[in-house]
CSV table of C-alpha atoms in Angstrom, one decimal:
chain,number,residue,atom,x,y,z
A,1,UNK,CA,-29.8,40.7,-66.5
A,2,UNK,CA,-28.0,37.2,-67.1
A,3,UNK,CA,-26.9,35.5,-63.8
A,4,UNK,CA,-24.2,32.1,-64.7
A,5,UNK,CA,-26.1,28.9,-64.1
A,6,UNK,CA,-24.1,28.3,-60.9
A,7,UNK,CA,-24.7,31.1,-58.8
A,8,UNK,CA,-28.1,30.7,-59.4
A,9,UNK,CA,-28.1,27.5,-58.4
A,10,UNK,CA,-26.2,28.2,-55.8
A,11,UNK,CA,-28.7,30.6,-54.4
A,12,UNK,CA,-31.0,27.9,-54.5
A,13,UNK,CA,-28.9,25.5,-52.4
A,14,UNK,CA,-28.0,28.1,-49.6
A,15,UNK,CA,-32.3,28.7,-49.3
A,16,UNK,CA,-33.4,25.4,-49.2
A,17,UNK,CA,-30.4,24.2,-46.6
A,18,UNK,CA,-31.2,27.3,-44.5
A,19,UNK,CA,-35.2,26.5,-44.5
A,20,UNK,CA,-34.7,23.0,-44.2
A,21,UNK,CA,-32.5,23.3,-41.2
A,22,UNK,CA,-35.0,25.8,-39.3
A,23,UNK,CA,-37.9,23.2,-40.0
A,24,UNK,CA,-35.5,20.1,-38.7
A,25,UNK,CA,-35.0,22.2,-35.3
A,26,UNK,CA,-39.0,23.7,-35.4
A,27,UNK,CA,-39.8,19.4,-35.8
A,28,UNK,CA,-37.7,18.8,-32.3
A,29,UNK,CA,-40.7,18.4,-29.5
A,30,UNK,CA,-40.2,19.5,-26.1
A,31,UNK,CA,-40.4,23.2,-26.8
A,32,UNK,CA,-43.2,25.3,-25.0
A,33,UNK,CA,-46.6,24.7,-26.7
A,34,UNK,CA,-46.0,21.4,-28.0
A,35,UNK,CA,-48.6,18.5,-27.8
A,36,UNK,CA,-48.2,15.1,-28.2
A,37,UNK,CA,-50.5,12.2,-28.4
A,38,UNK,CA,-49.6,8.4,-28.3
A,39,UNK,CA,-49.6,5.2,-26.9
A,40,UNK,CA,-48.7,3.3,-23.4
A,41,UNK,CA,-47.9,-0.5,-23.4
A,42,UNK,CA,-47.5,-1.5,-19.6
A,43,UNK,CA,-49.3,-1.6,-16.9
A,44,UNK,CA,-51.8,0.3,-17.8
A,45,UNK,CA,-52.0,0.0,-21.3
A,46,UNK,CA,-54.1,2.9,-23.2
A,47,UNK,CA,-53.4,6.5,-24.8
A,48,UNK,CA,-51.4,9.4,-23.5
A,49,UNK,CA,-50.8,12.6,-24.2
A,50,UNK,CA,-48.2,15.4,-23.3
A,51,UNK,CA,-48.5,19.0,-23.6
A,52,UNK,CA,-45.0,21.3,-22.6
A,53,UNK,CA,-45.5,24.2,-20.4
A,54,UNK,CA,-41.7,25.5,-21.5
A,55,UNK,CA,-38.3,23.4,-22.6
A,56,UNK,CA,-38.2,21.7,-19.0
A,57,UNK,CA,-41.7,21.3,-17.8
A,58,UNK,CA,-44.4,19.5,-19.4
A,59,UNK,CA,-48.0,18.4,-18.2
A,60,UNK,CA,-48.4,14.3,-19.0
A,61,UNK,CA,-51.7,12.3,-19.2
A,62,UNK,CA,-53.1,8.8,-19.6
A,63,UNK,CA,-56.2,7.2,-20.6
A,64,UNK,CA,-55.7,3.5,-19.8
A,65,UNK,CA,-56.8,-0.1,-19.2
A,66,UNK,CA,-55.3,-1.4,-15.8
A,67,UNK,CA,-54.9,-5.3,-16.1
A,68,UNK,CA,-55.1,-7.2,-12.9
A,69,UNK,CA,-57.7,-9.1,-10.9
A,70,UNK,CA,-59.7,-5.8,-10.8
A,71,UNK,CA,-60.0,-4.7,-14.6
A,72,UNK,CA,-60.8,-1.0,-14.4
A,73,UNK,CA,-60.2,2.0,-16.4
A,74,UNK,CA,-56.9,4.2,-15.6
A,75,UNK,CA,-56.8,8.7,-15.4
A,76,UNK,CA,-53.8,9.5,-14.6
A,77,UNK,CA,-52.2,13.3,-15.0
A,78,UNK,CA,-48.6,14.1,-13.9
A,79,UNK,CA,-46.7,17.4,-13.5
A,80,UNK,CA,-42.8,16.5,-15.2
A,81,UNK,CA,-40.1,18.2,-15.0
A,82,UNK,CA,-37.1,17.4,-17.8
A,83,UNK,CA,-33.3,17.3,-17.1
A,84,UNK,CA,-30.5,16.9,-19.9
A,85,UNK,CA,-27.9,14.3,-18.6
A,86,UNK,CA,-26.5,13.1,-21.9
A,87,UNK,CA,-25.4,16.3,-23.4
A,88,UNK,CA,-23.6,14.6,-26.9
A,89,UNK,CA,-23.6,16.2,-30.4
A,90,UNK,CA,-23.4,12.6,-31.9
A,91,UNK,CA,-26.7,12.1,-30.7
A,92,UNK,CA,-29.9,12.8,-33.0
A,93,UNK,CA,-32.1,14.3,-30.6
A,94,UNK,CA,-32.9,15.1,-26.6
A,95,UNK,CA,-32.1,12.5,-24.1
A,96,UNK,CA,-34.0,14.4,-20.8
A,97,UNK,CA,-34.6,12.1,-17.5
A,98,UNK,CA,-37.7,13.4,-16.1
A,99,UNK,CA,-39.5,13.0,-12.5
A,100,UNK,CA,-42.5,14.2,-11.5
A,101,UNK,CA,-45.6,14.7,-9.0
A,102,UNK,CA,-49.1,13.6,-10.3
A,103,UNK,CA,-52.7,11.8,-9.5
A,104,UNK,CA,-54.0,8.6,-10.2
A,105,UNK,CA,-57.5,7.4,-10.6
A,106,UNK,CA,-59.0,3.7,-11.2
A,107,UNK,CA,-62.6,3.6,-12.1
A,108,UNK,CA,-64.2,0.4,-12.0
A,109,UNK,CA,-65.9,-2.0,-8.9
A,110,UNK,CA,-63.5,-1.3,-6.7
A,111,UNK,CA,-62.9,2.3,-7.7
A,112,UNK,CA,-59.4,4.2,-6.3
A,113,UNK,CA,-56.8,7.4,-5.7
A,114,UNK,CA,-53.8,8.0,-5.2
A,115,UNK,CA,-50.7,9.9,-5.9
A,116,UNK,CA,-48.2,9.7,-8.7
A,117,UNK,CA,-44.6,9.6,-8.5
A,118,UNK,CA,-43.3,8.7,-12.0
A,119,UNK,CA,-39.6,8.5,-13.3
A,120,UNK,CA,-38.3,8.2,-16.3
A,121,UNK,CA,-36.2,8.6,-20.1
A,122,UNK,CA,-37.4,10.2,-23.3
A,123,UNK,CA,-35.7,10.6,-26.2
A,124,UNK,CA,-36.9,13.9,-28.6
A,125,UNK,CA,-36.4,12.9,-32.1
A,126,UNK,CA,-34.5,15.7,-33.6
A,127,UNK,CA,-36.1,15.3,-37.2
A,128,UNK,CA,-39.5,13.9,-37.1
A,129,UNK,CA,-42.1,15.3,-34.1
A,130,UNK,CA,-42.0,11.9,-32.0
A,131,UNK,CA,-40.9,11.4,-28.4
A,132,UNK,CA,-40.3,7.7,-27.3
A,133,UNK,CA,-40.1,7.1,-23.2
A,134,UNK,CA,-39.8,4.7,-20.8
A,135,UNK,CA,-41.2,5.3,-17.2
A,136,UNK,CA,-41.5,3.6,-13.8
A,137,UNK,CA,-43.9,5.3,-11.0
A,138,UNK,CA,-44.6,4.4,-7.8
A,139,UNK,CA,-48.5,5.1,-6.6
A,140,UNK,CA,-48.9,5.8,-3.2
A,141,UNK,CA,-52.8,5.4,-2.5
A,142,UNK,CA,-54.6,7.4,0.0
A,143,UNK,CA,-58.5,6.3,-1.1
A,144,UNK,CA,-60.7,4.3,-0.4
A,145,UNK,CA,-57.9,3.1,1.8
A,146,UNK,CA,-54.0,3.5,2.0
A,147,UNK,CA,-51.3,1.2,0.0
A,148,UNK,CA,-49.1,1.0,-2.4
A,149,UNK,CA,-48.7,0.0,-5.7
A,150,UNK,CA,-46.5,0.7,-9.6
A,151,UNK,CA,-47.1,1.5,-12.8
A,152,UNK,CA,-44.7,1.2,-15.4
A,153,UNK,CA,-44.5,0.7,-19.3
A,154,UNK,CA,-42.9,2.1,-22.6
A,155,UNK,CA,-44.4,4.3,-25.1
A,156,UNK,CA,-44.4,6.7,-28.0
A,157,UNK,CA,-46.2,10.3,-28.9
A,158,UNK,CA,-46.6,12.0,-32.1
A,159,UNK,CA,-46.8,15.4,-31.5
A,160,UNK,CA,-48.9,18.1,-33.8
A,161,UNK,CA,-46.7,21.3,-34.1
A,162,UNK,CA,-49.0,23.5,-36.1
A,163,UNK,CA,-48.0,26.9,-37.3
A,164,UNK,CA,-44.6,25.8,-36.3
């Protein structure tokens, strides 16, 4: 049977616009599942990684240098939660402010814990997997002794979406 040239081609069209557009939305991160990996420039300064427990909710860690008069090495894990407050089609992506709960461990000579309260902005790249955030977080330390302190920085995450 002898199809014309152009509804053939515009088979062809309609398949790849319709694939294309379900892998641009499958490329969004921030969907239950997805994990990221990436760096931290701030106080600390190291690697971090994300992994999303569903749309809103996502389980954040870093592996760092802290910089000060005490150089020592940085674990920290936080539990996020993501809320939309710029909702705006002309935007090419997520824009979620997130809060969140976590711990805090320095290893080093003076070695010390304490608890996590970080805030901050992402932006979810609509077509490529990346996530780039900035984030403030207040530490409230409760060993060896009590105190205070901050961390704070920028970063970026490439997440791995396989299967996806």
């Amino acid at each position: 049977m002898n199809y014309p040239r152009g509804v053939f081609l515009a088979l062809i069209a309609v398949t790849v616009a319709g694939v294309s557009e379900a892998d641009v939305q499958r490329m969004q991160p921030g969907q239950a599942g997805d994990f990221g990996a990436g760096a931290y420039i701030g106080s600390p300064t190291g690697l971090t990684g994300k992994y999303w427990l569903s749309d809103s909710r996502a389980l954040d860690g870093a592996l760092a240098w802290k910089e000060g008069d005490e150089n020592r090495f940085e674990i920290a894990v936080d539990h996020l939660w993501h809320y939309a407050f710029i909702t705006n089609p002309s935007i090419d992506g997520r824009l979620p402010f997130y809060f969140g709960l976590g711990l805090r461990v320095l290893a080093g000579d003076d070695s010390e814990a304490g608890l996590r309260l970080p805030l901050g902005v992402s932006f979810l790249c609509k077509d490529v997997p990346v996530e780039f955030f900035a984030e403030i977080a207040p530490v409230v330390r409760f060993a060896p002794d009590t105190g205070a302190g901050i961390d704070g920085g920028v970063g970026v995450r490439y997440y791995f979406k396989p299967g996806k």
